[in-house]
JSON list of C-alpha atoms and ligand atoms in Angstrom, two decimals:
[
{"chain": "N", "resi": 18, "resn": "MET", "atom": "CA", "xyz": [123.46, 82.94, 166.67]},
{"chain": "N", "resi": 19, "resn": "ALA", "atom": "CA", "xyz": [121.16, 84.65, 164.37]},
{"chain": "N", "resi": 20, "resn": "THR", "atom": "CA", "xyz": [121.62, 87.87, 162.42]},
{"chain": "N", "resi": 21, "resn": "ILE", "atom": "CA", "xyz": [118.67, 90.16, 162.96]},
{"chain": "N", "resi": 22, "resn": "LEU", "atom": "CA", "xyz": [118.00, 93.32, 161.03]},
{"chain": "N", "resi": 23, "resn": "VAL", "atom": "CA", "xyz": [116.47, 96.17, 163.07]},
{"chain": "N", "resi": 24, "resn": "ILE", "atom": "CA", "xyz": [114.48, 98.79, 161.27]},
{"chain": "N", "resi": 25, "resn": "GLU", "atom": "CA", "xyz": [113.61, 101.53, 163.67]},
{"chain": "N", "resi": 26, "resn": "ASP", "atom": "CA", "xyz": [113.94, 105.46, 163.47]},
{"chain": "N", "resi": 27, "resn": "ASN", "atom": "CA", "xyz": [113.65, 106.07, 167.19]},
{"chain": "N", "resi": 28, "resn": "PRO", "atom": "CA", "xyz": [117.10, 105.86, 168.69]},
{"chain": "N", "resi": 29, "resn": "ALA", "atom": "CA", "xyz": [116.03, 104.70, 172.21]},
{"chain": "N", "resi": 30, "resn": "ASN", "atom": "CA", "xyz": [114.11, 101.77, 170.75]},
{"chain": "N", "resi": 31, "resn": "MET", "atom": "CA", "xyz": [116.94, 100.91, 168.50]},
{"chain": "N", "resi": 32, "resn": "LYS", "atom": "CA", "xyz": [119.38, 100.95, 171.35]},
{"chain": "N", "resi": 33, "resn": "LEU", "atom": "CA", "xyz": [117.07, 98.79, 173.55]},
{"chain": "N", "resi": 34, "resn": "ALA", "atom": "CA", "xyz": [116.47, 96.34, 170.66]},
{"chain": "N", "resi": 35, "resn": "VAL", "atom": "CA", "xyz": [120.25, 95.94, 169.81]},
{"chain": "N", "resi": 36, "resn": "MET", "atom": "CA", "xyz": [121.05, 95.46, 173.48]},
{"chain": "N", "resi": 37, "resn": "VAL", "atom": "CA", "xyz": [118.46, 92.65, 173.90]},
{"chain": "N", "resi": 38, "resn": "LEU", "atom": "CA", "xyz": [119.69, 91.01, 170.80]},
{"chain": "N", "resi": 39, "resn": "GLY", "atom": "CA", "xyz": [123.38, 91.14, 171.93]},
{"chain": "N", "resi": 40, "resn": "THR", "atom": "CA", "xyz": [122.43, 89.86, 175.30]},
{"chain": "N", "resi": 41, "resn": "ALA", "atom": "CA", "xyz": [120.78, 86.95, 173.70]},
{"chain": "N", "resi": 42, "resn": "GLY", "atom": "CA", "xyz": [123.90, 86.15, 171.53]},
{"chain": "N", "resi": 43, "resn": "HIS", "atom": "CA", "xyz": [122.46, 87.34, 168.26]},
{"chain": "N", "resi": 44, "resn": "GLY", "atom": "CA", "xyz": [124.09, 89.79, 165.82]},
{"chain": "N", "resi": 45, "resn": "ALA", "atom": "CA", "xyz": [122.34, 92.90, 164.84]},
{"chain": "N", "resi": 46, "resn": "ILE", "atom": "CA", "xyz": [122.39, 95.08, 161.82]},
{"chain": "N", "resi": 47, "resn": "THR", "atom": "CA", "xyz": [120.50, 98.32, 161.71]},
{"chain": "N", "resi": 48, "resn": "ALA", "atom": "CA", "xyz": [118.73, 100.79, 159.47]},
{"chain": "N", "resi": 49, "resn": "THR", "atom": "CA", "xyz": [116.79, 103.79, 160.43]},
{"chain": "N", "resi": 50, "resn": "ASP", "atom": "CA", "xyz": [114.43, 104.03, 157.44]},
{"chain": "N", "resi": 51, "resn": "ALA", "atom": "CA", "xyz": [112.49, 101.52, 155.26]},
{"chain": "N", "resi": 52, "resn": "GLU", "atom": "CA", "xyz": [114.45, 102.06, 152.07]},
{"chain": "N", "resi": 53, "resn": "ALA", "atom": "CA", "xyz": [117.81, 101.30, 153.76]},
{"chain": "N", "resi": 54, "resn": "GLY", "atom": "CA", "xyz": [116.20, 98.46, 155.47]},
{"chain": "N", "resi": 55, "resn": "LEU", "atom": "CA", "xyz": [114.92, 96.96, 152.31]},
{"chain": "N", "resi": 56, "resn": "THR", "atom": "CA", "xyz": [118.30, 97.20, 150.64]},
{"chain": "N", "resi": 57, "resn": "MET", "atom": "CA", "xyz": [119.98, 95.55, 153.67]},
{"chain": "N", "resi": 58, "resn": "ALA", "atom": "CA", "xyz": [117.43, 92.69, 153.73]},
{"chain": "N", "resi": 59, "resn": "ARG", "atom": "CA", "xyz": [118.20, 91.91, 150.05]},
{"chain": "N", "resi": 60, "resn": "ASP", "atom": "CA", "xyz": [121.98, 92.22, 150.50]},
{"chain": "N", "resi": 61, "resn": "ARG", "atom": "CA", "xyz": [122.53, 90.45, 153.85]},
{"chain": "N", "resi": 62, "resn": "ARG", "atom": "CA", "xyz": [119.60, 88.12, 154.10]},
{"chain": "N", "resi": 63, "resn": "PRO", "atom": "CA", "xyz": [119.13, 88.29, 157.76]},
{"chain": "N", "resi": 64, "resn": "ASP", "atom": "CA", "xyz": [117.56, 85.55, 159.74]},
{"chain": "N", "resi": 65, "resn": "LEU", "atom": "CA", "xyz": [114.63, 87.83, 161.18]},
{"chain": "N", "resi": 66, "resn": "ILE", "atom": "CA", "xyz": [113.72, 91.44, 160.81]},
{"chain": "N", "resi": 67, "resn": "LEU", "atom": "CA", "xyz": [112.28, 93.71, 163.52]},
{"chain": "N", "resi": 68, "resn": "MET", "atom": "CA", "xyz": [110.41, 96.38, 161.90]},
{"chain": "N", "resi": 69, "resn": "ASP", "atom": "CA", "xyz": [109.08, 99.51, 163.24]},
{"chain": "N", "resi": 70, "resn": "VAL", "atom": "CA", "xyz": [105.49, 100.36, 161.77]},
{"chain": "N", "resi": 71, "resn": "GLN", "atom": "CA", "xyz": [105.90, 104.10, 161.79]},
{"chain": "N", "resi": 72, "resn": "LEU", "atom": "CA", "xyz": [108.91, 105.20, 159.97]},
{"chain": "N", "resi": 73, "resn": "PRO", "atom": "CA", "xyz": [109.73, 108.46, 158.18]},
{"chain": "N", "resi": 74, "resn": "GLY", "atom": "CA", "xyz": [108.85, 108.11, 154.42]},
{"chain": "N", "resi": 75, "resn": "MET", "atom": "CA", "xyz": [107.78, 104.57, 153.63]},
{"chain": "N", "resi": 76, "resn": "ASP", "atom": "CA", "xyz": [106.12, 102.93, 156.56]},
{"chain": "N", "resi": 77, "resn": "GLY", "atom": "CA", "xyz": [106.68, 99.46, 158.00]},
{"chain": "N", "resi": 78, "resn": "LEU", "atom": "CA", "xyz": [103.56, 98.10, 156.49]},
{"chain": "N", "resi": 79, "resn": "THR", "atom": "CA", "xyz": [104.54, 99.01, 152.97]},
{"chain": "N", "resi": 80, "resn": "ALA", "atom": "CA", "xyz": [108.17, 97.79, 153.45]},
{"chain": "N", "resi": 81, "resn": "THR", "atom": "CA", "xyz": [106.82, 94.43, 154.80]},
{"chain": "N", "resi": 82, "resn": "GLY", "atom": "CA", "xyz": [104.58, 94.10, 151.78]},
{"chain": "N", "resi": 83, "resn": "ILE", "atom": "CA", "xyz": [107.51, 94.51, 149.51]},
{"chain": "N", "resi": 84, "resn": "LEU", "atom": "CA", "xyz": [109.61, 91.98, 151.34]},
{"chain": "N", "resi": 85, "resn": "LYS", "atom": "CA", "xyz": [106.92, 89.46, 151.33]},
{"chain": "N", "resi": 86, "resn": "ALA", "atom": "CA", "xyz": [106.28, 89.97, 147.51]},
{"chain": "N", "resi": 87, "resn": "ALA", "atom": "CA", "xyz": [109.86, 89.25, 146.55]},
{"chain": "N", "resi": 88, "resn": "ARG", "atom": "CA", "xyz": [110.91, 85.60, 146.42]},
{"chain": "N", "resi": 89, "resn": "GLU", "atom": "CA", "xyz": [114.40, 86.31, 147.81]},
{"chain": "N", "resi": 90, "resn": "THR", "atom": "CA", "xyz": [113.06, 87.81, 151.00]},
{"chain": "N", "resi": 91, "resn": "ARG", "atom": "CA", "xyz": [109.63, 86.41, 151.58]},
{"chain": "N", "resi": 92, "resn": "GLY", "atom": "CA", "xyz": [110.92, 83.56, 153.84]},
{"chain": "N", "resi": 93, "resn": "ILE", "atom": "CA", "xyz": [112.49, 85.99, 156.37]},
{"chain": "N", "resi": 94, "resn": "PRO", "atom": "CA", "xyz": [110.22, 86.38, 159.41]},
{"chain": "N", "resi": 95, "resn": "VAL", "atom": "CA", "xyz": [109.26, 89.97, 159.82]},
{"chain": "N", "resi": 96, "resn": "ILE", "atom": "CA", "xyz": [108.13, 91.06, 163.36]},
{"chain": "N", "resi": 97, "resn": "ALA", "atom": "CA", "xyz": [106.19, 94.43, 163.77]},
{"chain": "N", "resi": 98, "resn": "MET", "atom": "CA", "xyz": [107.22, 96.66, 166.55]},
{"chain": "N", "resi": 99, "resn": "THR", "atom": "CA", "xyz": [104.17, 98.86, 167.08]},
{"chain": "N", "resi": 100, "resn": "ALA", "atom": "CA", "xyz": [102.76, 101.21, 169.67]},
{"chain": "N", "resi": 101, "resn": "LEU", "atom": "CA", "xyz": [99.30, 100.91, 168.08]},
{"chain": "N", "resi": 102, "resn": "ALA", "atom": "CA", "xyz": [97.16, 99.09, 170.66]},
{"chain": "N", "resi": 103, "resn": "MET", "atom": "CA", "xyz": [93.55, 99.47, 169.42]},
{"chain": "N", "resi": 104, "resn": "ALA", "atom": "CA", "xyz": [91.40, 96.60, 168.79]},
{"chain": "N", "resi": 105, "resn": "GLY", "atom": "CA", "xyz": [91.80, 95.34, 165.12]},
{"chain": "N", "resi": 106, "resn": "ASP", "atom": "CA", "xyz": [95.44, 96.18, 164.83]},
{"chain": "N", "resi": 107, "resn": "GLU", "atom": "CA", "xyz": [96.60, 92.72, 165.18]},
{"chain": "N", "resi": 108, "resn": "GLU", "atom": "CA", "xyz": [94.46, 91.79, 162.25]},
{"chain": "N", "resi": 109, "resn": "ARG", "atom": "CA", "xyz": [95.82, 94.78, 160.23]},
{"chain": "N", "resi": 110, "resn": "ILE", "atom": "CA", "xyz": [99.43, 94.01, 160.95]},
{"chain": "N", "resi": 111, "resn": "LEU", "atom": "CA", "xyz": [99.05, 90.32, 160.03]},
{"chain": "N", "resi": 112, "resn": "ALA", "atom": "CA", "xyz": [97.32, 91.17, 156.87]},
{"chain": "N", "resi": 113, "resn": "ALA", "atom": "CA", "xyz": [100.04, 93.52, 155.91]},
{"chain": "N", "resi": 114, "resn": "GLY", "atom": "CA", "xyz": [102.37, 90.45, 155.76]},
{"chain": "N", "resi": 115, "resn": "PHE", "atom": "CA", "xyz": [103.96, 90.64, 159.29]},
{"chain": "N", "resi": 116, "resn": "ASP", "atom": "CA", "xyz": [104.61, 87.27, 160.85]},
{"chain": "N", "resi": 117, "resn": "GLY", "atom": "CA", "xyz": [104.08, 88.53, 164.37]},
{"chain": "N", "resi": 118, "resn": "TYR", "atom": "CA", "xyz": [104.36, 91.60, 166.43]},
{"chain": "N", "resi": 119, "resn": "VAL", "atom": "CA", "xyz": [105.60, 93.13, 169.68]},
{"chain": "N", "resi": 120, "resn": "ALA", "atom": "CA", "xyz": [103.98, 96.06, 171.47]},
{"chain": "N", "resi": 121, "resn": "LYS", "atom": "CA", "xyz": [105.89, 99.16, 172.37]},
{"chain": "N", "resi": 122, "resn": "PRO", "atom": "CA", "xyz": [107.15, 100.24, 174.83]},
{"chain": "N", "resi": 123, "resn": "LEU", "atom": "CA", "xyz": [109.46, 97.21, 174.12]},
{"chain": "N", "resi": 124, "resn": "ASP", "atom": "CA", "xyz": [109.61, 94.59, 176.94]},
{"chain": "N", "resi": 125, "resn": "TYR", "atom": "CA", "xyz": [112.80, 92.62, 177.14]},
{"chain": "N", "resi": 126, "resn": "ARG", "atom": "CA", "xyz": [111.20, 89.25, 177.82]},
{"chain": "N", "resi": 127, "resn": "SER", "atom": "CA", "xyz": [108.42, 89.43, 175.28]},
{"chain": "N", "resi": 128, "resn": "LEU", "atom": "CA", "xyz": [110.66, 90.87, 172.72]},
{"chain": "N", "resi": 129, "resn": "LEU", "atom": "CA", "xyz": [113.17, 87.87, 173.12]},
{"chain": "N", "resi": 130, "resn": "ALA", "atom": "CA", "xyz": [110.44, 85.29, 173.40]},
{"chain": "N", "resi": 131, "resn": "THR", "atom": "CA", "xyz": [108.91, 86.39, 170.09]},
{"chain": "N", "resi": 132, "resn": "ILE", "atom": "CA", "xyz": [112.15, 86.43, 168.30]},
{"chain": "N", "resi": 133, "resn": "THR", "atom": "CA", "xyz": [112.96, 82.88, 169.53]},
{"chain": "N", "resi": 134, "resn": "THR", "atom": "CA", "xyz": [109.67, 81.69, 168.56]},
{"chain": "N", "resi": 135, "resn": "HIS", "atom": "CA", "xyz": [110.02, 83.05, 165.10]},
{"chain": "N", "resi": 136, "resn": "LEU", "atom": "CA", "xyz": [113.55, 81.93, 164.56]},
{"chain": "N", "resi": 137, "resn": "ALA", "atom": "CA", "xyz": [112.65, 78.32, 165.46]},
{"chain": "N", "resi": 138, "resn": "ALA", "atom": "CA", "xyz": [109.79, 78.33, 162.96]},
{"chain": "N", "resi": 139, "resn": "ALA", "atom": "CA", "xyz": [111.69, 79.71, 160.16]},
{"chain": "N", "resi": 140, "resn": "PRO", "atom": "CA", "xyz": [114.03, 77.82, 157.62]},
{"chain": "N", "resi": 141, "resn": "ALA", "atom": "CA", "xyz": [117.86, 78.13, 158.28]},
{"chain": "N", "resi": 142, "resn": "GLY", "atom": "CA", "xyz": [119.10, 81.39, 156.81]},
{"chain": "N", "resi": 143, "resn": "GLY", "atom": "CA", "xyz": [115.56, 82.75, 156.07]},
{"chain": "N", "resi": 144, "resn": "THR", "atom": "CA", "xyz": [115.85, 81.84, 152.33]},
{"chain": "N", "resi": 145, "resn": "ALA", "atom": "CA", "xyz": [114.50, 79.10, 150.00]},
{"chain": "N", "resi": 146, "resn": "TRP", "atom": "CA", "xyz": [111.05, 79.30, 151.63]},
{"chain": "N", "resi": 147, "resn": "PRO", "atom": "CA", "xyz": [108.79, 76.93, 149.78]},
{"chain": "N", "resi": 148, "resn": "PRO", "atom": "CA", "xyz": [105.82, 78.53, 148.18]},
{"chain": "N", "resi": 149, "resn": "SER", "atom": "CA", "xyz": [102.75, 78.01, 150.35]},
{"chain": "A", "resi": 243, "resn": "LIG", "atom": "MN1", "xyz": [109.08, 105.00, 164.42]}
]
């Protein structure tokens, strides 16, 4: 079982993500804005973060940049959840520091597959990531 932080301001998407995680046997911790999510990431060191791109206040791109700039959180895989579907968005999302992304509307199977892939690739606990 992994602990996964979900940062999402839309109640329906949050509910779905938490339900998917629970069904897969993972524990979910949640935040509805980037500032609260950053604090939770530092304090709880989740194994993976699902990050909405469009958040009130600080957006998910900026928040992910902050996570990836800090040694204590840079090893945590961060998956973008984004409704953006235009060509070039994947490049923009990966350039912002995200490890991957899932498209909205969220699909149960693709969300779970993406989480499983990134958990398998990450070091246990999401910490002590060696400098690359
Ligand atoms: Mn949003």
